[in-house]
PDB file of C-alpha atoms and ligand atoms in Angstrom:
ATOM      1  CA  MET V   1      27.839 -26.029  -0.599  1.00  0.00           C
ATOM      2  CA  ARG V   2      24.971 -26.772   2.114  1.00  0.00           C
ATOM      3  CA  ARG V   3      23.414 -23.328   3.306  1.00  0.00           C
ATOM      4  CA  ILE V   4      22.159 -23.926   6.528  1.00  0.00           C
ATOM      5  CA  ALA V   5      19.738 -22.210   9.047  1.00  0.00           C
ATOM      6  CA  VAL V   6      20.078 -21.798  12.940  1.00  0.00           C
ATOM      7  CA  LEU V   7      16.799 -20.714  14.540  1.00  0.00           C
ATOM      8  CA  VAL V   8      17.204 -18.931  17.857  1.00  0.00           C
ATOM      9  CA  SER V   9      15.242 -17.572  20.649  1.00  0.00           C
ATOM     10  CA  GLY V  10      18.516 -16.012  22.664  1.00  0.00           C
ATOM     11  CA  SER V  11      21.844 -14.876  22.920  1.00  0.00           C
ATOM     12  CA  GLY V  12      23.154 -17.319  20.402  1.00  0.00           C
ATOM     13  CA  SER V  13      26.240 -18.947  22.026  1.00  0.00           C
ATOM     14  CA  ASN V  14      25.109 -22.366  20.207  1.00  0.00           C
ATOM     15  CA  LEU V  15      24.884 -20.298  17.577  1.00  0.00           C
ATOM     16  CA  GLN V  16      28.323 -18.291  17.978  1.00  0.00           C
ATOM     17  CA  ALA V  17      29.812 -21.990  17.574  1.00  0.00           C
ATOM     18  CA  LEU V  18      28.319 -22.411  14.872  1.00  0.00           C
ATOM     19  CA  ILE V  19      30.035 -19.435  13.433  1.00  0.00           C
ATOM     20  CA  ASP V  20      33.061 -20.163  14.335  1.00  0.00           C
ATOM     21  CA  ALA V  21      33.658 -24.054  13.708  1.00  0.00           C
ATOM     22  CA  GLN V  22      32.979 -22.576  10.075  1.00  0.00           C
ATOM     23  CA  GLN V  23      35.532 -20.511  10.892  1.00  0.00           C
ATOM     24  CA  SER V  24      37.971 -22.958  11.467  1.00  0.00           C
ATOM     25  CA  GLY V  25      37.005 -25.786   8.883  1.00  0.00           C
ATOM     26  CA  GLN V  26      35.083 -28.287  11.195  1.00  0.00           C
ATOM     27  CA  ILE V  27      31.977 -27.427   9.371  1.00  0.00           C
ATOM     28  CA  SER V  28      33.630 -27.590   6.031  1.00  0.00           C
ATOM     29  CA  GLY V  29      31.389 -27.182   2.630  1.00  0.00           C
ATOM     30  CA  ALA V  30      28.676 -25.706   4.066  1.00  0.00           C
ATOM     31  CA  GLN V  31      27.807 -21.916   5.141  1.00  0.00           C
ATOM     32  CA  ILE V  32      26.037 -20.427   8.122  1.00  0.00           C
ATOM     33  CA  ALA V  33      22.971 -18.709   5.123  1.00  0.00           C
ATOM     34  CA  LEU V  34      20.466 -17.373   7.593  1.00  0.00           C
ATOM     35  CA  VAL V  35      20.034 -17.124  10.646  1.00  0.00           C
ATOM     36  CA  ILE V  36      15.379 -17.087  11.779  1.00  0.00           C
ATOM     37  CA  SER V  37      14.769 -15.229  15.640  1.00  0.00           C
ATOM     38  CA  SER V  38      11.261 -15.838  16.855  1.00  0.00           C
ATOM     39  CA  LYS V  39      11.812 -12.472  18.938  1.00  0.00           C
ATOM     40  CA  PRO V  40      13.459  -8.881  17.771  1.00  0.00           C
ATOM     41  CA  ASN V  41      17.170  -7.680  19.401  1.00  0.00           C
ATOM     42  CA  VAL V  42      17.903 -10.689  20.508  1.00  0.00           C
ATOM     43  CA  PHE V  43      21.978 -11.045  20.643  1.00  0.00           C
ATOM     44  CA  ALA V  44      21.725 -13.355  18.484  1.00  0.00           C
ATOM     45  CA  LEU V  45      20.657 -10.957  16.017  1.00  0.00           C
ATOM     46  CA  GLU V  46      23.678  -9.583  16.593  1.00  0.00           C
ATOM     47  CA  ARG V  47      25.364 -12.079  16.401  1.00  0.00           C
ATOM     48  CA  ALA V  48      24.693 -12.846  12.953  1.00  0.00           C
ATOM     49  CA  ALA V  49      25.305  -9.231  12.014  1.00  0.00           C
ATOM     50  CA  THR V  50      28.225  -8.902  12.767  1.00  0.00           C
ATOM     51  CA  HIS V  51      29.972 -12.460  10.428  1.00  0.00           C
ATOM     52  CA  GLY V  52      27.805 -10.431   8.105  1.00  0.00           C
ATOM     53  CA  ILE V  53      24.926 -13.502   8.078  1.00  0.00           C
ATOM     54  CA  ALA V  54      21.436 -12.860   6.486  1.00  0.00           C
ATOM     55  CA  SER V  55      18.561 -13.270   9.930  1.00  0.00           C
ATOM     56  CA  CYS V  56      14.994 -11.884  10.040  1.00  0.00           C
ATOM     57  CA  VAL V  57      11.951 -12.318  12.118  1.00  0.00           C
ATOM     58  CA  ILE V  58      10.139 -14.699  12.288  1.00  0.00           C
ATOM     59  CA  LYS V  59       7.129 -13.870  15.305  1.00  0.00           C
ATOM     60  CA  THR V  60       4.173 -16.106  15.671  1.00  0.00           C
ATOM     61  CA  SER V  61       2.634 -13.769  17.427  1.00  0.00           C
ATOM     62  CA  ASP V  62       2.666 -11.805  13.924  1.00  0.00           C
ATOM     63  CA  TYR V  63       0.943 -14.690  12.161  1.00  0.00           C
ATOM     64  CA  LEU V  64      -1.871 -17.215  11.673  1.00  0.00           C
ATOM     65  CA  PRO V  65      -0.882 -20.080  12.336  1.00  0.00           C
ATOM     66  CA  ALA V  66      -1.086 -21.074   8.240  1.00  0.00           C
ATOM     67  CA  GLU V  67       0.872 -17.865   7.642  1.00  0.00           C
ATOM     68  CA  TYR V  68       3.854 -19.001  10.282  1.00  0.00           C
ATOM     69  CA  GLU V  69       4.464 -21.527   8.410  1.00  0.00           C
ATOM     70  CA  LYS V  70       4.154 -20.434   5.059  1.00  0.00           C
ATOM     71  CA  ALA V  71       6.607 -17.076   6.384  1.00  0.00           C
ATOM     72  CA  LEU V  72       9.125 -19.990   7.598  1.00  0.00           C
ATOM     73  CA  LEU V  73       9.210 -21.738   4.804  1.00  0.00           C
ATOM     74  CA  ASN V  74       9.357 -18.814   2.546  1.00  0.00           C
ATOM     75  CA  ALA V  75      12.791 -17.948   4.535  1.00  0.00           C
ATOM     76  CA  LEU V  76      14.106 -20.914   3.930  1.00  0.00           C
ATOM     77  CA  THR V  77      13.284 -21.648   0.327  1.00  0.00           C
ATOM     78  CA  GLU V  78      14.542 -17.787  -0.416  1.00  0.00           C
ATOM     79  CA  GLN V  79      18.154 -18.478   0.993  1.00  0.00           C
ATOM     80  CA  SER V  80      18.226 -21.999  -0.419  1.00  0.00           C
ATOM     81  CA  ILE V  81      18.666 -23.650   2.919  1.00  0.00           C
ATOM     82  CA  ASP V  82      18.713 -27.453   3.190  1.00  0.00           C
ATOM     83  CA  THR V  83      19.794 -28.270   6.758  1.00  0.00           C
ATOM     84  CA  ILE V  84      18.381 -26.567   9.753  1.00  0.00           C
ATOM     85  CA  VAL V  85      19.687 -26.600  13.164  1.00  0.00           C
ATOM     86  CA  LEU V  86      17.603 -25.290  16.600  1.00  0.00           C
ATOM     87  CA  ALA V  87      19.489 -23.711  18.965  1.00  0.00           C
ATOM     88  CA  GLY V  88      17.435 -22.798  21.693  1.00  0.00           C
ATOM     89  CA  PHE V  89      15.103 -21.741  19.387  1.00  0.00           C
ATOM     90  CA  LEU V  90      11.606 -21.353  21.559  1.00  0.00           C
ATOM     91  CA  ALA V  91       8.688 -22.076  19.108  1.00  0.00           C
ATOM     92  CA  ILE V  92       7.080 -24.562  17.956  1.00  0.00           C
ATOM     93  CA  LEU V  93       8.802 -25.694  14.234  1.00  0.00           C
ATOM     94  CA  PRO V  94       5.592 -26.116  12.048  1.00  0.00           C
ATOM     95  CA  GLN V  95       4.453 -29.289  11.001  1.00  0.00           C
ATOM     96  CA  GLY V  96       5.116 -28.099   7.222  1.00  0.00           C
ATOM     97  CA  VAL V  97       8.215 -27.444   7.952  1.00  0.00           C
ATOM     98  CA  ILE V  98       8.930 -30.376   9.885  1.00  0.00           C
ATOM     99  CA  ALA V  99       7.759 -31.934   6.637  1.00  0.00           C
ATOM    100  CA  ALA V 100      10.029 -29.889   3.883  1.00  0.00           C
ATOM    101  CA  TYR V 101      13.100 -31.227   6.033  1.00  0.00           C
ATOM    102  CA  ARG V 102      12.635 -34.278   7.850  1.00  0.00           C
ATOM    103  CA  GLY V 103      16.143 -35.799   8.405  1.00  0.00           C
ATOM    104  CA  ARG V 104      17.662 -32.464   8.056  1.00  0.00           C
ATOM    105  CA  ILE V 105      16.598 -30.892  11.429  1.00  0.00           C
ATOM    106  CA  VAL V 106      18.521 -31.032  14.775  1.00  0.00           C
ATOM    107  CA  ASN V 107      17.895 -29.734  18.092  1.00  0.00           C
ATOM    108  CA  ILE V 108      19.863 -29.927  21.017  1.00  0.00           C
ATOM    109  CA  HIS V 109      18.552 -29.636  24.630  1.00  0.00           C
ATOM    110  CA  PRO V 110      20.101 -28.864  27.288  1.00  0.00           C
ATOM    111  CA  SER V 111      19.796 -32.429  29.257  1.00  0.00           C
ATOM    112  CA  LEU V 112      19.810 -36.414  28.520  1.00  0.00           C
ATOM    113  CA  ILE V 113      17.359 -37.035  26.923  1.00  0.00           C
ATOM    114  CA  PRO V 114      14.274 -38.917  27.302  1.00  0.00           C
ATOM    115  CA  SER V 115      14.838 -36.989  31.059  1.00  0.00           C
ATOM    116  CA  PHE V 116      13.877 -33.676  31.419  1.00  0.00           C
ATOM    117  CA  CYS V 117      12.474 -32.682  28.547  1.00  0.00           C
ATOM    118  CA  GLY V 118       9.486 -32.686  26.499  1.00  0.00           C
ATOM    119  CA  LYS V 119       6.577 -29.698  27.027  1.00  0.00           C
ATOM    120  CA  GLY V 120       7.764 -27.071  29.642  1.00  0.00           C
ATOM    121  CA  PHE V 121      11.174 -27.956  30.034  1.00  0.00           C
ATOM    122  CA  TYR V 122      13.018 -24.943  28.334  1.00  0.00           C
ATOM    123  CA  GLY V 123      16.782 -23.355  29.369  1.00  0.00           C
ATOM    124  CA  MET V 124      16.722 -23.045  33.688  1.00  0.00           C
ATOM    125  CA  ARG V 125      13.786 -24.566  34.272  1.00  0.00           C
ATOM    126  CA  VAL V 126      15.715 -28.220  33.217  1.00  0.00           C
ATOM    127  CA  HIS V 127      18.538 -27.688  35.135  1.00  0.00           C
ATOM    128  CA  ARG V 128      16.094 -26.429  38.294  1.00  0.00           C
ATOM    129  CA  ALA V 129      14.926 -29.727  37.457  1.00  0.00           C
ATOM    130  CA  VAL V 130      17.772 -32.256  37.503  1.00  0.00           C
ATOM    131  CA  TYR V 131      19.391 -29.886  40.845  1.00  0.00           C
ATOM    132  CA  GLU V 132      15.968 -30.601  42.823  1.00  0.00           C
ATOM    133  CA  SER V 133      16.117 -34.391  40.804  1.00  0.00           C
ATOM    134  CA  ALA V 134      19.529 -35.099  42.985  1.00  0.00           C
ATOM    135  CA  VAL V 135      20.561 -36.520  39.654  1.00  0.00           C
ATOM    136  CA  LYS V 136      24.467 -37.630  39.682  1.00  0.00           C
ATOM    137  CA  LEU V 137      24.967 -37.273  35.612  1.00  0.00           C
ATOM    138  CA  THR V 138      23.368 -34.909  33.933  1.00  0.00           C
ATOM    139  CA  GLY V 139      24.599 -32.741  30.047  1.00  0.00           C
ATOM    140  CA  ALA V 140      23.148 -31.641  26.430  1.00  0.00           C
ATOM    141  CA  THR V 141      21.131 -34.294  23.749  1.00  0.00           C
ATOM    142  CA  VAL V 142      21.881 -33.472  20.034  1.00  0.00           C
ATOM    143  CA  HIS V 143      18.470 -34.965  18.781  1.00  0.00           C
ATOM    144  CA  PHE V 144      17.027 -35.167  15.270  1.00  0.00           C
ATOM    145  CA  VAL V 145      13.549 -32.990  15.244  1.00  0.00           C
ATOM    146  CA  ASP V 146      10.341 -34.659  14.293  1.00  0.00           C
ATOM    147  CA  GLU V 147       6.594 -33.670  14.986  1.00  0.00           C
ATOM    148  CA  GLY V 148       6.895 -34.243  18.849  1.00  0.00           C
ATOM    149  CA  ILE V 149       9.293 -32.293  21.781  1.00  0.00           C
ATOM    150  CA  ASP V 150      12.109 -33.586  22.260  1.00  0.00           C
ATOM    151  CA  THR V 151      11.523 -37.268  20.344  1.00  0.00           C
ATOM    152  CA  GLY V 152      12.797 -37.015  17.104  1.00  0.00           C
ATOM    153  CA  LYS V 153      16.115 -40.046  17.222  1.00  0.00           C
ATOM    154  CA  VAL V 154      18.976 -39.147  19.480  1.00  0.00           C
ATOM    155  CA  ILE V 155      21.957 -38.353  17.842  1.00  0.00           C
ATOM    156  CA  CYS V 156      25.041 -37.496  19.992  1.00  0.00           C
ATOM    157  CA  GLN V 157      24.941 -36.877  24.080  1.00  0.00           C
ATOM    158  CA  ARG V 158      27.769 -36.245  26.152  1.00  0.00           C
ATOM    159  CA  GLY V 159      27.540 -35.974  30.038  1.00  0.00           C
ATOM    160  CA  VAL V 160      28.540 -33.957  32.790  1.00  0.00           C
ATOM    161  CA  ALA V 161      28.929 -34.855  36.189  1.00  0.00           C
ATOM    162  CA  VAL V 162      26.468 -33.184  38.748  1.00  0.00           C
ATOM    163  CA  ALA V 163      28.450 -32.104  42.107  1.00  0.00           C
ATOM    164  CA  ALA V 164      27.522 -31.812  46.300  1.00  0.00           C
ATOM    165  CA  GLY V 165      27.852 -28.144  45.329  1.00  0.00           C
ATOM    166  CA  ASP V 166      25.970 -27.617  41.917  1.00  0.00           C
ATOM    167  CA  THR V 167      23.637 -24.992  42.040  1.00  0.00           C
ATOM    168  CA  PRO V 168      21.330 -24.657  39.059  1.00  0.00           C
ATOM    169  CA  GLU V 169      22.814 -22.051  37.444  1.00  0.00           C
ATOM    170  CA  THR V 170      26.712 -24.079  37.961  1.00  0.00           C
ATOM    171  CA  ILE V 171      24.594 -26.880  36.338  1.00  0.00           C
ATOM    172  CA  ALA V 172      23.584 -24.720  33.510  1.00  0.00           C
ATOM    173  CA  ALA V 173      26.894 -23.489  32.358  1.00  0.00           C
ATOM    174  CA  LYS V 174      28.608 -26.660  33.075  1.00  0.00           C
ATOM    175  CA  VAL V 175      26.540 -28.232  30.748  1.00  0.00           C
ATOM    176  CA  LEU V 176      26.889 -24.811  28.132  1.00  0.00           C
ATOM    177  CA  LYS V 177      29.936 -26.287  27.130  1.00  0.00           C
ATOM    178  CA  ILE V 178      28.491 -29.508  25.822  1.00  0.00           C
ATOM    179  CA  GLU V 179      26.256 -28.354  24.546  1.00  0.00           C
ATOM    180  CA  HIS V 180      29.130 -26.247  22.412  1.00  0.00           C
ATOM    181  CA  GLN V 181      31.082 -28.875  21.910  1.00  0.00           C
ATOM    182  CA  ILE V 182      28.689 -31.676  20.372  1.00  0.00           C
ATOM    183  CA  LEU V 183      26.329 -29.065  18.436  1.00  0.00           C
ATOM    184  CA  PRO V 184      29.302 -28.010  15.778  1.00  0.00           C
ATOM    185  CA  GLU V 185      30.238 -32.122  16.076  1.00  0.00           C
ATOM    186  CA  VAL V 186      26.716 -33.351  15.293  1.00  0.00           C
ATOM    187  CA  VAL V 187      26.250 -30.495  12.119  1.00  0.00           C
ATOM    188  CA  ALA V 188      30.074 -30.997  11.023  1.00  0.00           C
ATOM    189  CA  ALA V 189      28.607 -34.766  10.170  1.00  0.00           C
ATOM    190  CA  LEU V 190      25.648 -33.650   8.965  1.00  0.00           C
ATOM    191  CA  VAL V 191      26.891 -31.348   6.264  1.00  0.00           C
ATOM    192  CA  ALA V 192      29.376 -33.900   5.468  1.00  0.00           C
ATOM    193  CA  ASP V 193      26.929 -37.651   5.264  1.00  0.00           C
ATOM    194  CA  ARG V 194      28.579 -38.675   8.251  1.00  0.00           C
ATOM    195  CA  ILE V 195      25.445 -39.981  10.107  1.00  0.00           C
ATOM    196  CA  GLU V 196      25.282 -43.259  10.207  1.00  0.00           C
ATOM    197  CA  TRP V 197      22.081 -45.499  10.476  1.00  0.00           C
ATOM    198  CA  VAL V 198      22.388 -48.617  12.883  1.00  0.00           C
ATOM    199  CA  ASP V 199      18.913 -50.494  12.878  1.00  0.00           C
ATOM    200  CA  GLU V 200      16.862 -46.798  12.797  1.00  0.00           C
ATOM    201  CA  ARG V 201      19.564 -45.407  15.386  1.00  0.00           C
ATOM    202  CA  PRO V 202      21.583 -42.828  13.885  1.00  0.00           C
ATOM    203  CA  PHE V 203      25.678 -42.182  14.878  1.00  0.00           C
ATOM    204  CA  ILE V 204      28.647 -40.002  13.972  1.00  0.00           C
ATOM    205  CA  ARG V 205      31.355 -41.522  11.358  1.00  0.00           C
ATOM    206  CA  ARG V 206      34.551 -40.234  13.108  1.00  0.00           C
ATOM    207  CA  GLY V 207      37.282 -42.002  10.575  1.00  0.00           C
ATOM    208  CA  GLU V 208      36.944 -45.824  10.576  1.00  0.00           C
ATOM    209  CA  GLU V 209      34.494 -45.830  13.917  1.00  0.00           C
ATOM    210  CA  ILE V 210      30.599 -44.587  14.051  1.00  0.00           C
ATOM    211  CA  GLU V 211      30.329 -44.180  18.135  1.00  0.00           C
TER     212      GLU V 211
HETATM  213  C1  GRF U 301      20.676 -23.244  25.827  1.00  0.00           C
HETATM  214  O1  GRF U 301      20.644 -24.101  26.790  1.00  0.00           O
HETATM  215  C2  GRF U 301      20.316 -24.511  25.392  1.00  0.00           C
HETATM  216  O2  GRF U 301      20.286 -25.970  25.455  1.00  0.00           O
HETATM  217  C3  GRF U 301      19.023 -24.040  24.206  1.00  0.00           C
HETATM  218  O3  GRF U 301      18.403 -22.568  25.078  1.00  0.00           O
HETATM  219  C4  GRF U 301      20.065 -22.449  25.531  1.00  0.00           C
HETATM  220  C5  GRF U 301      20.893 -20.927  25.193  1.00  0.00           C
HETATM  221  O4  GRF U 301      21.339 -21.282  23.811  1.00  0.00           O
HETATM  222  N1  GRF U 301      18.152 -25.007  23.837  1.00  0.00           N
HETATM  223  P1  GRF U 301      21.632 -20.121  23.364  1.00  0.00           P
HETATM  224  O5  GRF U 301      23.084 -19.559  24.258  1.00  0.00           O
HETATM  225  O6  GRF U 301      20.638 -19.033  22.762  1.00  0.00           O
HETATM  226  O7  GRF U 301      22.534 -20.868  22.034  1.00  0.00           O
END
């Protein structure tokens, strides 16, 4: 049974989508075994408690850098975690964690990478930039996590039109719906070893098709 840790910093709506996907059987052969929050008193921790999922708060400001990495690795090892999902996680993952779990860490970003991503592009900042740029298409991306910020190989993306009547808030709501679709799809594929690589580019295998 694969054991998943979900790293959060806020409301945890993506965590909830993963919990729902586990309960519906969309994610099978795996268990969300741990939630790690970078902040205390966030609703994501209540979601974990409601579903009997172990959780802890590991704040960067409580540690020196090397100790922060150790605290994360200890928490992950204690729960025998083999897969990490960053879901609204706003802290930077230490290099030692990325190295230890390379190829088994994914992140959800609320834009079509490589647009509107990288340093400073998170939450509503992304959607305000999308709105101000007048692009006609935005969406969400799930990608592997590497040493950069939002630079890992893209696994899955889904777009949505930006309409004249949209605001940054309505854009955010449209994109969040897509996030809640594609993150469980990718995690289900990852834990079922249905990620196929074609010329160093990851694709999800669905039945006979890869896409
Ligand atoms: C979402 O927009 C996600 O893309 C971003 O953080 C936001 C909050 O996510 N990474 P959640 O509701 O805490 O899952």
